[in-house]
Amino acid sequence: MTRLVRLYLASRRTPMAAAALIMCALVLRAALSRPWDAYGALQLPLLFETACACVIAVATASPFGELERAAGRRLPWLRTGTTTGLVAVAAGALCAAGIGTHLDGGGQSVIRNLAGLTGIGLLCAALLGGALAWTGPAAYMLIGIYGLYRQWHGPALDTPWIWPARPPDDVSAALCAGLVLAAGLGAAAVRGSRIRPE
Amino acid sequence: MTATAERPLARPANRRIPLAAAGRLVRLELRRNAMLWMLPVVGALFWFLTYRRSVALPPMWNVRAMSMQGTTIAVFMPTVVGAAAWTGSREVRRNLTDLLGVTSRPRWARQLAAWFATAAWALAGYLVCVGALYAVTARQAAWGGPLWWPATIGAASLPALAALGVAAGALVPSRFTPPLAAVGTFVALEASLELVHSAASPGQISPLVAGPWNLGNTEGLATFYRYLPDLPIAQLIFLGGCTAALLGILGVPAGAGGRWLRGSAATLAVAGVVAAGSAVGLAGTGHLDPHGMVAIPALHDAADDRAVPYTPVCSQTAIPICLHPAYSVYLSALAGALQPVLGDMAGLPGAPARISQAPVTYREHDQGIEAVVSGRSASDVASVYWIVLPNQLAGPSMTVAESAAAVRERTARGIVAAVIGDGSDQAQRAVTAAILGTDDLPPGSPVAAAAQRFAALAAAARHAWLQAHASDLRAGRIALEQLP
């Protein structure tokens, strides 16, 4: 079992993904240590949350396809466990990066946005394949930035589906992001990343 | 005996058409390129983020084109960089390096073909998107023609972004490279805007910068005076230099081609770095010109400082209101807001013969940019009363109705004061309140009662009385009790 997990993690390049997530958090920390104008301060966390979500989504694919299908029925658990673990690493690293600095929206907003963006990435992985799964979070990032712009300039967008533009304690926005993450985790667990030649 | 027709000689089998192989390679890349499949996503994002926002702005070329530049580049940026990085890392990702290394084409040529295809599809999508926005604006705009410079900067950004992506994918061929390059480029350009603090900031070289720092979508730019191409020219040099440098860097590593090819690539890279550096230096020499654009002395053409000739559009009110034709959308609202006052004031001594729109002058100071009414637009009621629309000034954008109300507040009071005095005595205050329809007089006071009485007069009677007594009223020779 341990060997299966180790091989699974290696085939998905999970260690490299975790290193990339920590690198994103370190760059965010470095960026937050300097003063930003209002736009920069609002947008910065969302950009790094998107980068982390993209990395997690891309890490769902194996260059050899889903060979573990033939090895038993544990594959959905492996997929879910790996993805959940990477989300936890990303959330922890990004929240830690914000300690002692002004992270707009705080940790609550980071976790909500990361969850929703990762859900979009996982859905894209199931539809397009892991290698192109980053396109969904990257596109949603632009919509989120537009939402933040409208929050600044008005009239603000009040749909909870554009959750980055909602306050951190907005329950409906958190629910929407959670729903998208649940759908993404479900799709990733059941179908995995779409197999296509890289 | 019949003569046999001489058959034409067959084309030699080995006859070579110059660049045919390169053309085939490009054609293959165009068919297989990832950017093609990204275009629907980019189109949808353009519609949601740029098109809807732009068409909600007033139908003026300066406002729509300048606001379109930054958002369109932002929409294309992650997708183009990501798709290009995906394409650039293809050979390593598919373990084809050794196989393709023995083909007759150098690696650099293959990479250039991949870059060209990505940039070409991105440009095609860009032209469709911007073309649609410009077509709609052309139908709605009342004056002027398309501003091509903002569109050109956007178009020139795409090959540079594609070159950045291909270089990132080729130099760091990992599955994580496309998303990290896409988001990283966005962060870098966002960070570059933080460096812009004045019209002399080198950071203005960022293609996201369409106009002077901190001025926003001010309608006063590029209407009375030309759109200055100084900053766009510097940005074009920068983007061209970046593209050349990034493509040159691809051809430098061993294995990219022969010695001659690698030398050419290195030369291209150096030339690109020099051009980009020069452009950054040029942007750092800029200053804000009085008409609100960034002027760069080395690139400035003095002919661009001349005012743009125009024929004003005028209302049919008792005192005509004349606006620059680009602002004709405001004319009917202004006429409606000012008509009652203008009807009372027309023909009276001291009343203007015409109300005209004036340009504004821009000044830069430590806190930002200030748009001020230029000298001739001060209230000069000798014959022309000069007005400035609120959206010509820096500040929050107003709707047409809000602008008309704001102009009425200032202009009507100014014209009335010029005709009957500035309200220094009670009779003047009563007549002013009656004409302007204000209710700022103390309720129940003799002044308020006189104002109500005067307002209740028929328009013709009021005008006739003013015609006879305006000079005395202005001179303070009319008492409150003498008002009809």
CSV table of C-alpha atoms in Angstrom, one decimal, chain B residues 61 64-66 68-70 72-73 122-123 126-127 130-131 134 146-161 205-210 227-229 231-240 243:
chain,number,residue,atom,x,y,z
B,61,TRP,CA,-13.1,57.1,-29.6
B,64,ARG,CA,-13.4,53.6,-25.5
B,65,ALA,CA,-10.0,52.9,-27.3
B,66,MET,CA,-7.9,54.0,-24.3
B,68,MET,CA,-9.9,49.0,-24.2
B,69,GLN,CA,-6.1,48.8,-24.5
B,70,GLY,CA,-5.3,47.6,-21.0
B,72,THR,CA,-7.8,43.6,-23.7
B,73,ILE,CA,-4.2,42.8,-23.1
B,122,ALA,CA,-3.8,35.2,-31.0
B,123,LEU,CA,-3.7,38.1,-33.4
B,126,TYR,CA,-7.6,40.0,-31.2
B,127,LEU,CA,-8.5,41.5,-34.6
B,130,VAL,CA,-11.2,44.7,-31.3
B,131,GLY,CA,-12.8,44.9,-34.8
B,134,TYR,CA,-14.4,49.4,-33.1
B,146,PRO,CA,-10.7,55.2,-34.8
B,147,LEU,CA,-7.7,55.7,-32.6
B,148,TRP,CA,-5.4,53.1,-34.0
B,149,TRP,CA,-2.5,53.5,-31.5
B,150,PRO,CA,-4.2,51.7,-28.6
B,151,ALA,CA,-5.2,48.9,-30.9
B,152,THR,CA,-1.7,48.7,-32.3
B,153,ILE,CA,-0.1,48.4,-28.8
B,154,GLY,CA,-2.5,45.5,-28.0
B,155,ALA,CA,-1.6,43.8,-31.3
B,156,ALA,CA,2.1,44.3,-30.7
B,157,SER,CA,1.8,42.8,-27.2
B,158,LEU,CA,0.6,39.5,-28.4
B,159,PRO,CA,3.8,38.4,-30.3
B,160,ALA,CA,5.8,39.5,-27.3
B,161,LEU,CA,3.6,37.5,-24.9
B,205,ILE,CA,6.5,51.4,-20.9
B,206,SER,CA,4.1,48.6,-19.7
B,207,PRO,CA,1.6,48.0,-22.5
B,208,LEU,CA,-1.2,48.2,-19.9
B,209,VAL,CA,-0.6,51.9,-19.6
B,210,ALA,CA,-2.7,53.7,-22.2
B,227,TYR,CA,-3.8,61.9,-29.4
B,228,LEU,CA,0.0,62.0,-28.9
B,229,PRO,CA,1.7,58.9,-30.2
B,231,LEU,CA,4.3,56.9,-25.5
B,232,PRO,CA,2.8,54.3,-27.8
B,233,ILE,CA,5.9,54.6,-30.1
B,234,ALA,CA,8.1,53.9,-27.1
B,235,GLN,CA,5.9,51.0,-26.1
B,236,LEU,CA,6.1,49.6,-29.6
B,237,ILE,CA,9.9,49.8,-29.5
B,238,PHE,CA,9.9,48.1,-26.1
B,239,LEU,CA,7.6,45.3,-27.3
B,240,GLY,CA,9.5,44.8,-30.5
B,243,THR,CA,10.1,39.9,-28.8
